[in-house]
Coordinates of C-alpha atoms and ligand atoms in Angstrom, one line a residue:
M26 CA 134.5 113.2 135.3
A27 CA 133.0 116.7 135.3
G28 CA 130.8 117.3 132.3
E29 CA 130.6 113.6 131.2
A30 CA 127.0 112.8 130.3
P31 CA 125.4 109.8 131.9
R32 CA 124.8 106.7 129.8
R33 CA 121.3 106.9 128.2
R34 CA 118.9 103.9 127.6
I35 CA 117.8 104.3 124.0
A36 CA 115.4 102.0 122.1
V37 CA 115.4 102.1 118.3
V38 CA 112.0 100.9 117.1
G39 CA 112.7 99.7 113.5
A40 CA 115.9 97.9 112.6
G41 CA 116.0 98.9 109.0
A42 CA 118.7 101.0 107.3
I43 CA 118.3 104.2 109.3
G44 CA 117.3 102.6 112.5
S45 CA 120.3 100.3 112.4
L46 CA 122.6 103.2 111.4
F47 CA 121.5 105.5 114.1
G48 CA 121.6 102.5 116.5
A49 CA 125.2 101.9 115.6
F50 CA 126.2 105.5 115.9
L51 CA 124.7 105.6 119.4
T52 CA 126.1 102.3 120.5
L53 CA 129.6 103.4 119.4
A54 CA 129.1 106.5 121.5
G55 CA 128.7 104.2 124.6
E56 CA 125.0 104.5 125.1
E57 CA 122.8 101.5 126.0
V58 CA 121.1 100.9 122.7
W59 CA 118.3 98.4 122.0
L60 CA 117.1 97.6 118.5
V61 CA 113.5 96.7 118.9
N62 CA 111.9 94.9 115.9
P63 CA 109.9 91.8 115.3
P64 CA 112.1 88.7 115.2
G65 CA 113.9 87.8 112.0
P66 CA 117.4 87.2 110.5
H67 CA 118.6 90.7 110.9
L68 CA 117.9 90.8 114.8
E69 CA 119.2 87.2 115.1
I70 CA 122.6 87.9 113.4
I71 CA 123.1 91.0 115.4
R72 CA 122.2 89.0 118.6
Q73 CA 124.8 86.4 117.7
Q74 CA 127.6 88.2 115.8
G75 CA 126.9 91.9 116.2
L76 CA 126.0 94.5 113.5
R77 CA 128.5 95.1 110.7
V78 CA 128.6 98.7 109.7
V79 CA 130.3 99.8 106.4
P80 CA 130.9 103.5 106.8
A81 CA 131.0 104.5 103.1
G82 CA 131.4 108.2 103.3
G83 CA 130.7 108.2 106.9
A84 CA 134.2 107.5 108.1
A85 CA 134.4 110.5 110.3
V86 CA 131.4 109.5 112.2
M87 CA 132.5 105.9 112.5
G88 CA 135.9 106.6 113.6
G89 CA 137.6 106.2 110.3
E90 CA 137.6 102.3 110.2
P91 CA 136.5 100.4 107.1
V92 CA 134.1 98.0 108.7
R93 CA 133.0 98.1 112.3
V94 CA 131.2 95.6 114.3
V95 CA 129.0 97.1 117.0
R96 CA 126.9 95.3 119.5
P97 CA 123.6 97.0 120.3
R98 CA 121.2 94.8 122.4
V99 CA 118.3 93.5 120.4
S100 CA 114.6 92.6 121.5
S101 CA 111.4 91.7 119.9
D102 CA 109.6 92.4 123.2
P103 CA 109.3 96.1 124.3
A104 CA 108.2 94.9 127.7
E105 CA 111.6 93.1 128.2
V106 CA 113.5 96.4 127.5
G107 CA 111.1 98.5 129.7
A108 CA 111.2 102.2 130.0
V109 CA 114.1 104.1 128.3
D110 CA 115.2 107.7 128.1
L111 CA 114.7 107.9 124.4
V112 CA 112.7 106.2 121.7
L113 CA 113.7 106.6 118.2
I114 CA 111.0 105.7 115.8
A115 CA 112.6 104.5 112.4
V116 CA 109.8 102.5 111.0
K117 CA 108.2 102.9 107.6
A118 CA 105.6 105.7 107.6
Y119 CA 102.8 103.4 106.8
R120 CA 103.7 101.3 109.9
T121 CA 104.0 104.1 112.4
R122 CA 100.6 103.7 114.2
E123 CA 100.9 100.0 114.9
A124 CA 104.7 100.1 115.8
V125 CA 104.2 102.9 118.2
R126 CA 101.3 101.2 120.0
W127 CA 103.4 98.0 120.1
A128 CA 106.4 100.0 121.6
L129 CA 104.3 101.6 124.4
P130 CA 106.0 99.6 127.2
L131 CA 109.3 101.5 126.2
L132 CA 107.8 104.8 127.6
G133 CA 108.3 106.1 131.2
P134 CA 107.1 109.4 132.5
G135 CA 110.3 111.4 131.1
T136 CA 110.8 109.4 127.9
A137 CA 111.3 111.5 124.7
V138 CA 110.1 110.1 121.4
L139 CA 112.1 111.2 118.2
T140 CA 110.7 110.3 114.8
L141 CA 113.4 110.3 112.0
Q142 CA 110.9 109.1 109.3
N143 CA 110.2 110.2 105.8
G144 CA 107.0 111.9 104.8
L145 CA 104.1 113.6 106.5
G146 CA 101.7 112.3 109.2
N147 CA 104.2 110.5 111.5
A148 CA 104.4 113.0 114.4
E149 CA 100.6 113.2 114.5
A150 CA 100.3 109.3 114.6
I151 CA 103.0 109.0 117.2
E152 CA 101.5 111.8 119.4
E153 CA 98.0 110.2 119.2
A154 CA 99.6 107.1 120.7
V155 CA 102.0 108.5 123.3
G156 CA 100.2 111.8 124.2
A157 CA 101.3 115.4 123.7
G158 CA 104.4 117.1 124.9
R159 CA 107.1 114.4 124.3
V160 CA 107.4 114.2 120.6
V161 CA 110.5 115.5 118.8
V162 CA 110.5 115.5 115.0
G163 CA 113.8 115.0 113.1
V164 CA 114.6 114.7 109.5
T165 CA 117.9 113.4 108.4
S166 CA 119.7 113.4 105.0
H167 CA 121.9 110.4 105.9
G168 CA 121.7 107.7 103.2
A169 CA 121.8 104.1 104.4
G170 CA 121.1 100.5 103.1
R171 CA 120.6 97.2 104.6
P172 CA 121.7 94.9 101.8
E173 CA 121.8 91.7 103.9
P174 CA 120.8 90.7 107.4
G175 CA 123.3 91.8 110.0
L176 CA 124.9 94.5 107.7
V177 CA 124.1 98.2 107.3
V178 CA 125.9 100.5 104.7
H179 CA 126.3 104.2 105.5
A180 CA 126.1 105.6 102.0
G181 CA 126.4 109.1 102.7
A182 CA 126.3 111.6 105.5
G183 CA 124.1 114.8 105.6
P184 CA 122.7 117.1 108.2
T185 CA 119.9 116.1 110.7
V186 CA 117.5 118.7 111.8
I187 CA 115.3 118.2 114.9
G188 CA 112.7 120.4 116.8
P189 CA 110.0 120.0 119.3
W190 CA 106.5 118.8 118.0
R191 CA 103.5 120.9 119.0
G192 CA 103.6 121.5 122.8
A193 CA 106.8 119.5 123.5
P194 CA 109.3 121.6 125.6
P195 CA 112.1 122.9 123.4
A196 CA 114.5 121.6 126.1
F197 CA 113.5 118.1 125.0
A198 CA 114.6 118.5 121.5
G199 CA 117.8 120.2 122.9
E200 CA 118.5 117.1 125.0
V201 CA 117.9 114.8 122.2
A202 CA 120.3 116.8 120.1
A203 CA 123.0 116.6 122.8
V204 CA 122.7 112.8 122.6
L205 CA 122.9 112.6 118.9
R206 CA 125.9 115.0 118.8
R207 CA 127.8 112.9 121.4
A208 CA 127.4 110.1 118.7
G209 CA 129.1 112.3 116.2
I210 CA 125.9 113.1 114.3
E211 CA 125.7 116.7 113.0
V212 CA 122.4 118.2 114.3
E213 CA 120.6 121.5 113.9
V214 CA 118.0 122.2 116.3
V215 CA 115.1 124.3 115.3
G216 CA 112.2 125.8 117.3
A217 CA 108.6 124.7 117.1
A218 CA 108.0 127.0 114.1
G219 CA 110.9 125.5 112.2
V220 CA 109.7 121.9 112.6
E221 CA 107.1 122.0 109.8
R222 CA 109.5 123.9 107.7
A223 CA 112.1 121.1 108.3
L224 CA 109.6 118.3 107.4
W225 CA 108.8 120.1 104.0
T226 CA 112.4 120.6 103.3
K227 CA 112.9 116.9 103.7
L228 CA 109.8 116.1 101.7
A229 CA 111.1 118.1 98.8
V230 CA 114.3 116.0 98.8
N231 CA 112.4 112.7 99.1
A232 CA 109.9 113.7 96.4
A233 CA 112.8 114.7 94.2
I234 CA 114.9 111.6 94.8
N235 CA 112.7 108.7 95.8
G236 CA 110.3 108.3 92.9
P237 CA 112.7 108.8 90.2
G238 CA 115.3 106.5 91.9
A239 CA 112.7 103.8 92.4
L240 CA 111.2 104.0 88.8
L241 CA 114.6 104.1 87.2
R242 CA 116.1 101.7 89.7
V243 CA 119.4 103.7 90.0
P244 CA 121.3 104.9 93.1
N245 CA 120.9 108.4 94.0
G246 CA 124.0 109.8 92.3
A247 CA 122.9 108.5 88.8
L248 CA 119.9 111.0 89.0
V249 CA 122.1 114.0 88.6
E250 CA 124.2 112.5 86.0
S251 CA 121.3 112.0 83.6
P252 CA 120.1 115.3 82.2
S253 CA 116.4 114.2 82.0
A254 CA 116.4 112.5 85.4
R255 CA 117.9 115.7 86.9
R256 CA 115.1 117.7 85.3
L257 CA 112.6 115.4 87.0
L258 CA 114.4 115.8 90.4
R259 CA 114.6 119.5 90.2
S260 CA 111.0 120.0 89.1
A261 CA 109.7 117.9 91.9
A262 CA 111.7 119.7 94.5
R263 CA 110.5 123.1 93.2
E264 CA 106.8 121.9 93.2
V265 CA 107.1 120.7 96.8
A266 CA 108.8 124.0 97.8
A267 CA 106.0 126.0 96.1
V268 CA 103.3 124.0 98.1
A269 CA 105.3 124.6 101.3
G270 CA 105.5 128.3 100.6
R271 CA 101.8 128.6 99.9
R272 CA 100.9 126.9 103.2
G273 CA 103.2 129.1 105.2
T274 CA 105.8 126.7 106.0
P275 CA 108.5 127.6 103.3
V276 CA 111.4 125.1 103.0
L277 CA 114.6 126.2 104.8
D278 CA 116.7 126.2 101.7
P279 CA 116.7 129.2 99.2
D280 CA 117.2 126.9 96.3
P281 CA 115.4 123.5 97.0
A282 CA 116.4 122.0 93.6
A283 CA 120.0 122.6 94.4
R284 CA 119.6 121.1 97.8
A285 CA 117.9 118.0 96.4
E286 CA 120.9 117.7 93.9
A287 CA 123.4 118.0 96.8
V288 CA 121.7 115.3 98.8
A289 CA 121.6 113.0 95.7
R290 CA 125.4 113.5 95.2
A291 CA 126.3 113.2 98.9
T292 CA 124.5 109.9 99.1
G293 CA 125.4 108.9 95.6
P294 CA 125.9 105.2 96.0
N295 CA 122.7 104.9 98.0
R296 CA 119.7 103.3 96.7
C297 CA 117.1 105.3 98.0
S298 CA 114.6 103.8 100.5
M299 CA 111.7 103.6 98.0
L300 CA 114.0 101.7 95.6
Q301 CA 114.9 99.4 98.4
D302 CA 111.3 98.8 99.0
V303 CA 110.4 98.2 95.4
E304 CA 113.3 95.8 95.1
R305 CA 112.2 93.8 98.1
G306 CA 108.5 93.8 96.9
R307 CA 107.4 95.8 100.0
P308 CA 104.9 98.7 100.2
T309 CA 106.5 102.0 99.6
E310 CA 106.1 105.4 101.3
V311 CA 104.2 106.8 98.3
E312 CA 101.3 108.0 100.3
A313 CA 103.5 109.7 103.0
I314 CA 105.6 111.5 100.4
Y315 CA 103.8 112.0 97.1
G316 CA 100.2 111.4 98.4
A317 CA 100.7 114.1 101.0
V318 CA 102.1 116.6 98.6
V319 CA 99.4 116.0 96.0
A320 CA 96.7 116.4 98.6
E321 CA 98.0 119.6 100.0
A322 CA 98.6 121.0 96.6
G323 CA 95.1 120.2 95.6
R324 CA 93.8 121.9 98.8
L325 CA 95.8 125.1 98.1
G326 CA 95.4 125.1 94.4
V327 CA 99.2 124.7 93.5
P328 CA 100.0 122.9 90.4
V329 CA 102.3 119.9 90.9
P330 CA 102.3 117.9 87.7
T331 CA 105.6 116.2 88.2
C332 CA 104.6 115.0 91.8
A333 CA 101.3 114.0 90.5
D334 CA 102.7 111.8 87.8
L335 CA 105.3 110.4 90.1
Y336 CA 102.6 109.6 92.6
L337 CA 100.5 107.7 89.9
L338 CA 103.6 105.9 88.6
I339 CA 104.8 104.6 91.9
R340 CA 101.2 103.5 92.8
A341 CA 100.9 101.8 89.5
L342 CA 104.3 100.0 90.1
E343 CA 103.1 98.7 93.5
E344 CA 99.7 97.7 92.0
T345 CA 101.3 95.7 89.1
R346 CA 104.4 94.0 90.6
P347 CA 104.3 90.7 92.3
R348 CA 104.4 90.8 96.0
Q349 CA 107.2 89.2 98.1
G350 CA 107.4 88.0 101.7
P351 CA 106.4 89.5 104.9
E352 CA 107.2 93.1 105.5
G353 CA 107.7 93.3 109.3
L354 CA 107.6 96.8 110.6
Q355 CA 110.9 98.5 109.3
A356 CA 111.7 101.7 107.7
G357 CA 114.4 102.7 105.1
G358 CA 116.3 99.4 104.8
A359 CA 115.2 95.7 104.8
P360 CA 112.2 93.7 106.0
G361 CA 111.0 94.2 109.5
T362 CA 110.4 97.5 111.4
S363 CA 112.7 100.1 110.2
A364 CA 112.1 103.4 108.5
Ligands
KPL24 O1 115.8 109.9 102.7 C1 116.4 109.3 101.8 C2 115.6 107.9 101.4 O2 116.3 107.2 100.8 O3 114.4 107.9 101.8 C3 117.5 109.9 101.1 C4 118.0 111.1 101.9 C5 117.1 110.4 99.8 C6 118.7 109.1 101.1 O4 118.6 108.2 100.0

């Protein structure tokens, strides 16, 4: 049929909450999707029974049905999958380097690599492993959870912004956006200059929501219902925006505090990824989020007292809690490889 796009081969590296969710969207759109993650119960259940997706708040994207079962392919061996058109990196920020090296067999000469991870430093680490000119950076405000193996809950829709990372042709980002849009995902494409601004915009949201959510152990929506938590959230968002402005990559929103509140409401039932990590006894993305803000603020002489306190509190939480089981590679959901 004229205009019909060819089926793409897509590998999602990291089958946590966000990786599983985007993998589900892309599978429903008819793409050949592989969830690539070290072995574990999540992958095994998907292999045998499919991935159950609860589209809470995401009914439009998921076709309006209460629970969908989708059947992405799964693999724990990137060489078995081979070269794909698009690799989506959805591992936790502190796993990026090792996950991308592991995933190198997924790359062919024209493969685009999209990061949808939280925090700073991911694009640099990916580029170091895959080479310049093929990295596309994305930030997403979708909220997702992976409460049990084989199940992903879409806890709130939000915009996704993508753009080419240093030296990648802008057309690459356009092609990736077209693939995501065919899957019903709302995507805004920005140019190279907008990418860092998009990263700092998302960083402001993560700094506002993730630390308070993890410390108070409440879902995102509760943070705007408590007047004191809301003050924390607003203060962290404003601090990150001040740093972003000073470094010449101002956040994309005129009112970053209002934006963070809006994301907290839109993803109200979601337990943010940092809280999911704390609850599972896994390391958090504290360094990629608060560590990055505090370091840049120190370099530029911008005061960030709220972020500095949240940084120490989350680190202290990690240092004082009992550790649980293996972490795998995941980002944003459950154990394994996801972001
Ligand atoms: O990115 C997120 C996260 O949990 O890491 C938000 C958008 C805050 C959704 O919970």
